[in-house]
Short mmCIF file of C-alpha atoms in Angstrom, two decimals:
data_model
loop_
_atom_site.label_atom_id
_atom_site.label_comp_id
_atom_site.label_asym_id
_atom_site.label_seq_id
_atom_site.Cartn_x
_atom_site.Cartn_y
_atom_site.Cartn_z
CA MET A 1 242.81 155.30 26.39
CA ALA A 2 241.38 154.44 29.99
CA SER A 3 238.37 151.47 29.89
CA GLN A 4 235.13 152.99 29.36
CA LEU A 5 233.73 149.49 31.20
CA PHE A 6 235.33 149.73 34.25
CA SER A 7 234.22 153.94 34.25
CA PRO A 8 231.80 154.84 36.94
CA LEU A 9 228.09 154.65 36.50
CA PRO A 10 225.71 157.62 38.93
CA ILE A 11 222.57 155.99 39.25
CA LYS A 12 220.54 158.88 40.97
CA ASN A 13 222.33 158.69 44.19
CA ILE A 14 223.91 155.68 43.83
CA VAL A 15 227.63 155.12 41.83
CA LEU A 16 228.63 152.25 40.22
CA LYS A 17 232.37 151.65 40.37
CA ASN A 18 231.92 150.07 36.27
CA ARG A 19 229.55 148.80 34.27
CA ILE A 20 229.82 145.21 34.34
CA ALA A 21 225.64 143.76 36.41
CA ILE A 22 225.37 140.68 37.32
CA SER A 23 221.49 139.78 35.66
CA PRO A 24 218.71 138.10 37.77
CA MET A 25 219.24 134.72 37.13
CA CYS A 26 217.21 131.85 38.99
CA GLN A 27 218.30 128.99 41.04
CA TYR A 28 215.43 127.83 42.58
CA SER A 29 216.81 126.99 45.15
CA ALA A 30 214.77 128.18 48.14
CA LYS A 31 211.95 127.22 50.48
CA ASP A 32 208.48 128.67 50.24
CA GLY A 33 209.94 131.71 49.50
CA PHE A 34 212.99 132.00 52.32
CA ALA A 35 216.66 133.02 51.32
CA ASN A 36 219.87 130.93 52.58
CA ASP A 37 223.75 130.32 52.34
CA TRP A 38 223.03 129.22 48.19
CA HIS A 39 222.18 133.16 47.52
CA LEU A 40 224.72 134.24 49.88
CA VAL A 41 227.27 132.84 48.39
CA HIS A 42 225.95 133.09 44.83
CA LEU A 43 225.23 137.28 45.46
CA GLY A 44 228.30 137.30 47.08
CA SER A 45 230.51 135.80 45.34
CA ARG A 46 230.23 137.94 41.93
CA ALA A 47 230.26 141.24 43.70
CA SER A 48 233.72 139.84 45.68
CA GLY A 49 234.74 138.51 42.02
CA GLY A 50 234.71 142.94 40.80
CA ALA A 51 230.53 143.60 39.10
CA GLY A 52 229.71 146.87 40.05
CA LEU A 53 225.87 145.93 40.37
CA ILE A 54 224.78 141.91 41.48
CA ILE A 55 220.36 141.86 40.82
CA GLN A 56 218.62 139.03 42.56
CA GLU A 57 217.24 136.31 40.82
CA ALA A 58 213.12 137.55 40.45
CA THR A 59 212.07 137.69 43.68
CA ALA A 60 208.41 136.48 43.49
CA ILE A 61 205.70 139.92 45.66
CA SER A 62 203.02 137.07 46.60
CA PRO A 63 203.17 133.18 46.27
CA GLU A 64 201.06 132.81 42.51
CA GLY A 65 203.26 135.42 41.36
CA ARG A 66 206.54 131.95 41.64
CA ILE A 67 207.98 131.17 38.77
CA SER A 68 207.99 127.74 40.47
CA PRO A 69 207.77 126.41 44.19
CA GLU A 70 211.85 127.27 44.65
CA ASP A 71 212.18 131.02 43.75
CA LEU A 72 212.82 133.56 46.57
CA GLY A 73 209.89 135.89 47.47
CA LEU A 74 209.07 138.96 49.67
CA TRP A 75 205.69 138.19 50.02
CA LYS A 76 206.10 138.33 54.13
CA ASP A 77 208.70 139.95 56.74
CA GLU A 78 209.99 137.24 57.57
CA GLN A 79 212.38 136.57 54.33
CA ILE A 80 213.70 140.25 55.09
CA GLU A 81 216.44 138.69 57.44
CA LYS A 82 218.16 136.83 55.32
CA LEU A 83 218.23 139.47 52.99
CA GLN A 84 219.95 141.88 54.53
CA THR A 85 222.92 139.27 55.30
CA ILE A 86 223.05 138.86 51.19
CA THR A 87 222.60 142.71 50.22
CA ARG A 88 225.70 143.52 53.32
CA PHE A 89 228.07 140.94 51.99
CA ILE A 90 227.29 142.58 48.31
CA LEU A 91 228.31 146.34 49.86
CA SER A 92 231.04 145.50 52.37
CA GLN A 93 232.94 144.24 49.05
CA ASN A 94 231.82 147.69 47.18
CA SER A 95 229.75 146.79 44.98
CA VAL A 96 226.04 147.59 45.16
CA PRO A 97 222.65 144.86 46.08
CA GLY A 98 219.68 145.32 43.95
CA ILE A 99 216.66 143.44 43.72
CA GLN A 100 214.33 142.25 40.67
CA LEU A 101 210.75 142.10 42.28
CA ALA A 102 208.00 140.13 40.21
CA HIS A 103 205.59 137.97 39.29
CA ALA A 104 205.20 135.36 36.44
CA GLY A 105 201.32 135.61 35.92
CA ARG A 106 200.73 132.38 33.36
CA LYS A 107 203.93 131.42 33.45
CA ALA A 108 203.85 130.30 37.02
CA SER A 109 203.64 126.71 38.23
CA VAL A 110 206.31 125.87 37.27
CA SER A 111 209.19 122.73 38.05
CA SER A 112 212.95 123.87 38.76
CA PRO A 113 214.74 123.08 35.30
CA TRP A 114 216.67 120.38 36.82
CA ASN A 115 213.01 118.50 37.14
CA GLY A 116 211.79 119.51 34.13
CA ASN A 117 210.16 123.05 34.21
CA LYS A 118 207.06 121.12 34.14
CA LYS A 119 203.92 122.96 34.70
CA LEU A 120 202.79 120.99 38.74
CA ASP A 121 199.05 120.67 39.04
CA GLN A 122 197.96 121.61 42.74
CA SER A 123 198.67 117.12 44.18
CA GLN A 124 202.47 118.62 42.52
CA GLY A 125 202.37 121.83 45.05
CA GLY A 126 201.40 123.94 42.14
CA TRP A 127 198.71 126.66 42.21
CA ASP A 128 197.02 128.17 39.59
CA THR A 129 197.64 130.80 37.60
CA VAL A 130 196.25 134.35 36.68
CA ALA A 131 197.12 135.97 33.21
CA PRO A 132 195.08 139.19 31.08
CA SER A 133 193.16 136.98 29.90
CA ALA A 134 192.48 133.28 30.54
CA VAL A 135 195.07 131.71 27.94
CA GLY A 136 197.97 129.89 28.74
CA TYR A 137 201.42 129.94 27.02
CA HIS A 138 201.62 126.36 26.15
CA SER A 139 197.61 124.96 24.06
CA ASN A 140 198.24 122.26 26.08
CA GLU A 141 198.04 123.38 29.42
CA ALA A 142 195.10 124.68 32.06
CA ALA A 143 194.44 127.82 31.14
CA PRO A 144 194.99 131.31 33.73
CA ILE A 145 193.15 132.56 35.47
CA ALA A 146 191.64 135.81 34.07
CA LEU A 147 192.51 138.82 36.18
CA ASP A 148 189.44 141.21 37.42
CA GLN A 149 189.98 144.43 38.47
CA THR A 150 190.27 143.33 42.44
CA GLY A 151 193.26 140.88 41.27
CA ILE A 152 194.78 143.43 39.28
CA GLN A 153 194.47 145.97 42.02
CA LYS A 154 196.07 142.74 44.50
CA VAL A 155 198.90 142.83 42.35
CA ILE A 156 199.76 146.41 42.55
CA SER A 157 199.20 146.55 45.42
CA ASP A 158 201.86 143.09 46.27
CA PHE A 159 204.29 145.20 44.72
CA LYS A 160 204.05 148.11 46.80
CA THR A 161 204.46 146.47 49.50
CA ALA A 162 207.39 143.49 48.81
CA THR A 163 209.12 146.95 47.10
CA LYS A 164 208.79 148.60 51.08
CA ARG A 165 210.67 144.84 52.20
CA ALA A 166 213.12 145.66 50.02
CA VAL A 167 213.87 149.10 51.51
CA GLN A 168 213.94 147.43 54.76
CA ALA A 169 216.05 144.47 53.81
CA GLY A 170 218.85 146.37 51.81
CA TYR A 171 218.96 147.22 48.39
CA GLN A 172 219.76 150.24 46.46
CA VAL A 173 218.36 148.89 42.94
CA LEU A 174 214.88 147.94 42.23
CA GLU A 175 214.27 146.45 38.70
CA ILE A 176 210.53 145.82 37.71
CA HIS A 177 210.54 142.43 35.39
CA ALA A 178 208.66 143.38 32.18
CA ALA A 179 209.93 140.94 30.25
CA HIS A 180 210.37 137.55 29.32
CA GLY A 181 206.37 136.56 28.86
CA TYR A 182 205.61 137.20 32.96
CA LEU A 183 203.10 138.68 34.21
CA LEU A 184 203.65 142.20 33.00
CA HIS A 185 205.32 141.66 29.80
CA GLN A 186 201.80 139.61 28.48
CA PHE A 187 199.89 143.16 29.59
CA LEU A 188 201.65 144.50 26.84
CA SER A 189 201.18 142.00 24.60
CA PRO A 190 198.68 141.70 21.92
CA LEU A 191 199.93 137.83 22.25
CA SER A 192 198.68 137.40 25.32
CA ASN A 193 196.34 139.93 26.21
CA PHE A 194 192.34 139.78 25.07
CA ARG A 195 190.85 142.01 26.99
CA THR A 196 188.04 144.80 26.39
CA ASP A 197 188.81 146.62 29.83
CA GLU A 198 191.25 150.03 29.74
CA TYR A 199 193.93 147.23 30.64
CA GLY A 200 193.36 146.13 26.88
CA GLY A 201 193.60 146.63 23.03
CA THR A 202 195.44 149.80 22.19
CA PHE A 203 198.52 151.10 23.11
CA GLU A 204 197.84 153.92 26.01
CA ASN A 205 195.49 150.38 28.15
CA ARG A 206 197.78 147.34 27.36
CA ILE A 207 200.90 149.48 28.78
CA ARG A 208 198.77 150.77 31.82
CA LEU A 209 199.20 148.33 34.43
CA VAL A 210 203.12 148.49 34.44
CA LEU A 211 202.86 152.74 34.62
CA GLU A 212 200.88 151.53 37.88
CA VAL A 213 203.02 149.36 38.82
CA LEU A 214 205.38 151.59 38.52
CA GLN A 215 203.61 154.80 40.65
CA ALA A 216 203.01 151.86 43.10
CA VAL A 217 206.17 151.10 43.60
CA GLN A 218 208.31 155.04 43.80
CA SER A 219 205.66 155.59 46.59
CA GLU A 220 208.20 152.98 49.21
CA TRP A 221 211.25 153.56 47.04
CA PRO A 222 212.85 155.90 48.05
CA GLU A 223 213.58 159.17 45.69
CA ASP A 224 217.32 158.98 45.11
CA MET A 225 217.22 155.36 44.65
CA PRO A 226 217.52 153.64 40.79
CA ILE A 227 214.41 152.81 39.11
CA LEU A 228 215.11 149.80 36.19
CA VAL A 229 212.20 148.03 34.80
CA ARG A 230 213.49 144.98 32.72
CA ILE A 231 211.21 144.72 28.44
CA SER A 232 211.29 142.70 26.01
CA ALA A 233 212.06 144.35 23.57
CA SER A 234 210.38 142.26 20.48
CA ASP A 235 207.97 139.02 20.93
CA TRP A 236 210.44 138.08 17.74
CA ALA A 237 206.39 137.10 17.24
CA ASP A 238 204.38 138.64 14.22
CA GLY A 239 201.33 141.09 15.63
CA GLY A 240 203.62 140.81 18.53
CA TRP A 241 204.96 143.18 21.20
CA ASN A 242 207.92 145.16 18.77
CA ILE A 243 211.02 147.74 19.51
CA GLU A 244 208.34 150.52 17.90
CA GLU A 245 205.96 150.28 21.69
CA SER A 246 209.44 149.95 23.57
CA VAL A 247 210.78 152.76 22.53
CA GLN A 248 207.48 154.06 22.51
CA LEU A 249 206.84 153.11 26.49
CA SER A 250 210.41 153.69 27.19
CA LYS A 251 210.15 157.42 26.41
CA ILE A 252 207.07 157.77 29.10
CA LEU A 253 209.19 155.77 31.87
CA LYS A 254 211.49 158.14 31.58
CA GLU A 255 209.67 161.32 31.90
CA LYS A 256 207.92 159.38 34.82
CA GLY A 257 210.94 158.47 36.20
CA VAL A 258 212.64 155.59 35.71
CA ASP A 259 216.76 155.43 35.40
CA LEU A 260 218.05 152.10 33.23
CA ILE A 261 215.66 150.21 30.61
CA ASP A 262 216.77 146.46 31.33
CA THR A 263 216.69 145.62 27.57
CA SER A 264 216.01 142.08 26.85
CA SER A 265 213.71 140.47 23.96
CA GLY A 266 211.40 137.39 23.89
CA GLY A 267 209.71 134.35 26.47
CA LEU A 268 206.03 135.32 25.08
CA VAL A 269 204.66 132.75 23.50
CA SER A 270 206.47 129.31 22.44
CA HIS A 271 206.48 130.12 18.66
CA GLN A 272 209.36 133.21 18.57
CA GLN A 273 211.42 133.06 16.48
CA ILE A 274 214.80 134.21 17.49
CA PRO A 275 218.03 134.96 15.55
CA LEU A 276 220.83 133.70 18.39
CA GLY A 277 223.91 135.57 18.13
CA PRO A 278 226.31 137.77 20.10
CA ASN A 279 225.36 141.32 20.52
CA TYR A 280 221.76 139.82 18.81
CA GLN A 281 219.64 141.97 21.81
CA VAL A 282 222.60 144.84 21.61
CA PRO A 283 221.30 147.37 18.25
CA PHE A 284 217.75 147.01 20.86
CA ALA A 285 219.41 148.96 24.24
CA GLU A 286 221.02 151.34 21.06
CA GLN A 287 217.95 152.13 19.51
CA ILE A 288 216.44 153.27 23.12
CA LYS A 289 219.37 155.32 24.18
CA LYS A 290 219.77 157.23 21.25
CA GLU A 291 215.26 157.37 20.26
CA THR A 292 214.44 158.48 23.74
CA GLY A 293 217.44 159.69 26.55
CA ILE A 294 217.43 156.78 29.01
CA MET A 295 220.25 155.61 30.13
CA THR A 296 219.75 151.03 29.01
CA GLY A 297 221.70 148.48 29.31
CA ALA A 298 222.73 145.51 26.92
CA VAL A 299 222.04 141.78 27.84
CA GLY A 300 222.11 138.13 25.74
CA LEU A 301 225.59 136.46 24.34
CA ILE A 302 228.02 138.89 25.39
CA THR A 303 231.23 137.19 27.09
CA GLU A 304 233.88 138.70 25.69
CA ALA A 305 235.70 142.17 28.10
CA ILE A 306 236.69 143.45 24.62
CA GLN A 307 232.78 142.78 23.02
CA ALA A 308 231.55 144.29 26.22
CA GLU A 309 234.80 147.52 26.37
CA GLU A 310 233.01 147.97 22.92
CA ILE A 311 229.33 148.53 23.28
CA VAL A 312 229.74 151.38 26.63
CA ALA A 313 232.57 152.89 24.29
CA SER A 314 230.07 153.31 20.87
CA GLU A 315 227.22 155.13 23.63
CA LYS A 316 225.18 150.99 21.79
CA ALA A 317 223.89 151.33 25.98
CA ASP A 318 225.58 151.79 29.53
CA LEU A 319 225.67 149.25 31.49
CA VAL A 320 226.14 145.88 30.56
CA LEU A 321 224.40 142.68 31.79
CA PHE A 322 226.01 138.91 32.30
CA ALA A 323 224.16 135.89 33.00
CA ARG A 324 224.85 132.28 32.09
CA ALA A 325 228.84 134.26 31.84
CA SER A 326 229.25 134.90 35.03
CA LEU A 327 227.83 131.78 35.94
CA ARG A 328 231.06 130.44 34.40
CA ASN A 329 232.93 132.28 35.73
CA PRO A 330 231.49 134.44 39.48
CA ASN A 331 234.93 136.22 38.93
CA LEU A 332 233.95 138.16 35.65
CA GLY A 333 234.26 141.70 36.63
CA LEU A 334 238.14 140.29 37.78
CA THR A 335 238.96 138.64 35.00
CA PHE A 336 237.70 141.67 32.31
CA ALA A 337 240.15 144.24 34.45
CA HIS A 338 242.48 142.39 33.97
CA GLU A 339 242.22 141.17 30.02
CA LEU A 340 241.47 145.09 29.39
CA GLN A 341 244.62 146.20 31.80
CA ALA A 342 241.76 148.17 33.61
CA GLU A 343 242.27 149.61 37.04
CA THR A 344 240.09 147.56 39.69
CA ASP A 345 240.05 147.48 43.58
CA TRP A 346 240.71 143.18 44.41
CA PRO A 347 239.79 142.08 47.63
CA LYS A 348 242.43 142.29 50.10
CA GLN A 349 242.22 138.21 50.45
CA TYR A 350 242.69 137.72 46.28
CA ASP A 351 245.61 140.33 45.82
CA ARG A 352 247.82 138.52 44.98
CA ALA A 353 246.12 137.01 42.01
CA LYS A 354 246.93 140.21 40.08
CA ILE A 355 250.36 139.48 38.94
#
């Protein structure tokens, strides 16, 4: 029986050659938001390594939206040129270049992991952070600034202009980051959103900013190219955002024209309790797919070819996204094709390694 993991996936006018995607993974290697040769080699090697879709790391829509000072950004036109080099190479490998646009909110202004992942103050190159409410991720850190109407409109406008630049840079898939405790997720969850205006309180109010950002992105993004939204399907904490709300939001996003829900979880609060194990997030992707009809991507401790094959073949998700597994093996697509005895094109430079 032919491999389902290596079957094509059409989304709008884009066809992914297989169901293997590379998750956005921060590299903490940019300077002033600019990509460099590290990003070209990191993303490019996973394209030549056989993945059908390469999604670039959380790319900040504004300087204050970066997680760390070393994050990629798309807040000025000068940042486009190097990204064009990257997307051209990905396309040359018969892979599709994607980008995740993001704003870190209260989880911004931290040092890179190898520098302690610590909150930075202005004397250390950090900046004031913003959030739906003036409540920090950790109780011992300075509280973020609660966004006012002007600040919210700036976020929406920044997503819009970053999308315009993403088109110019050559990306063919765009993902809105509304997961992992970053700004849009902070608005979704009652554990971080204590607002009493039209952006807080009820479910309809808490999802408002996500829908407004989507509309702004759609105003610049070509109608025939895919839009993904990454969500945390559960906060894994009492009183937090949950799978029922995720299903409800996914249904609305589908109606609004979103093509696929990249289904992750957690990241909002430090007291989360996550039962880690292989496929631990797959049931979320499966439930959203079955209850809404929207395409989903599965993520999280998926490391083996046969494991990914089963997820797609049993229709638990349409796409499988790999992060740490692809850091260990940039040729994940080629390796999995070999293990599953699936036909896939190899770069001609590597062809002699097929046997």
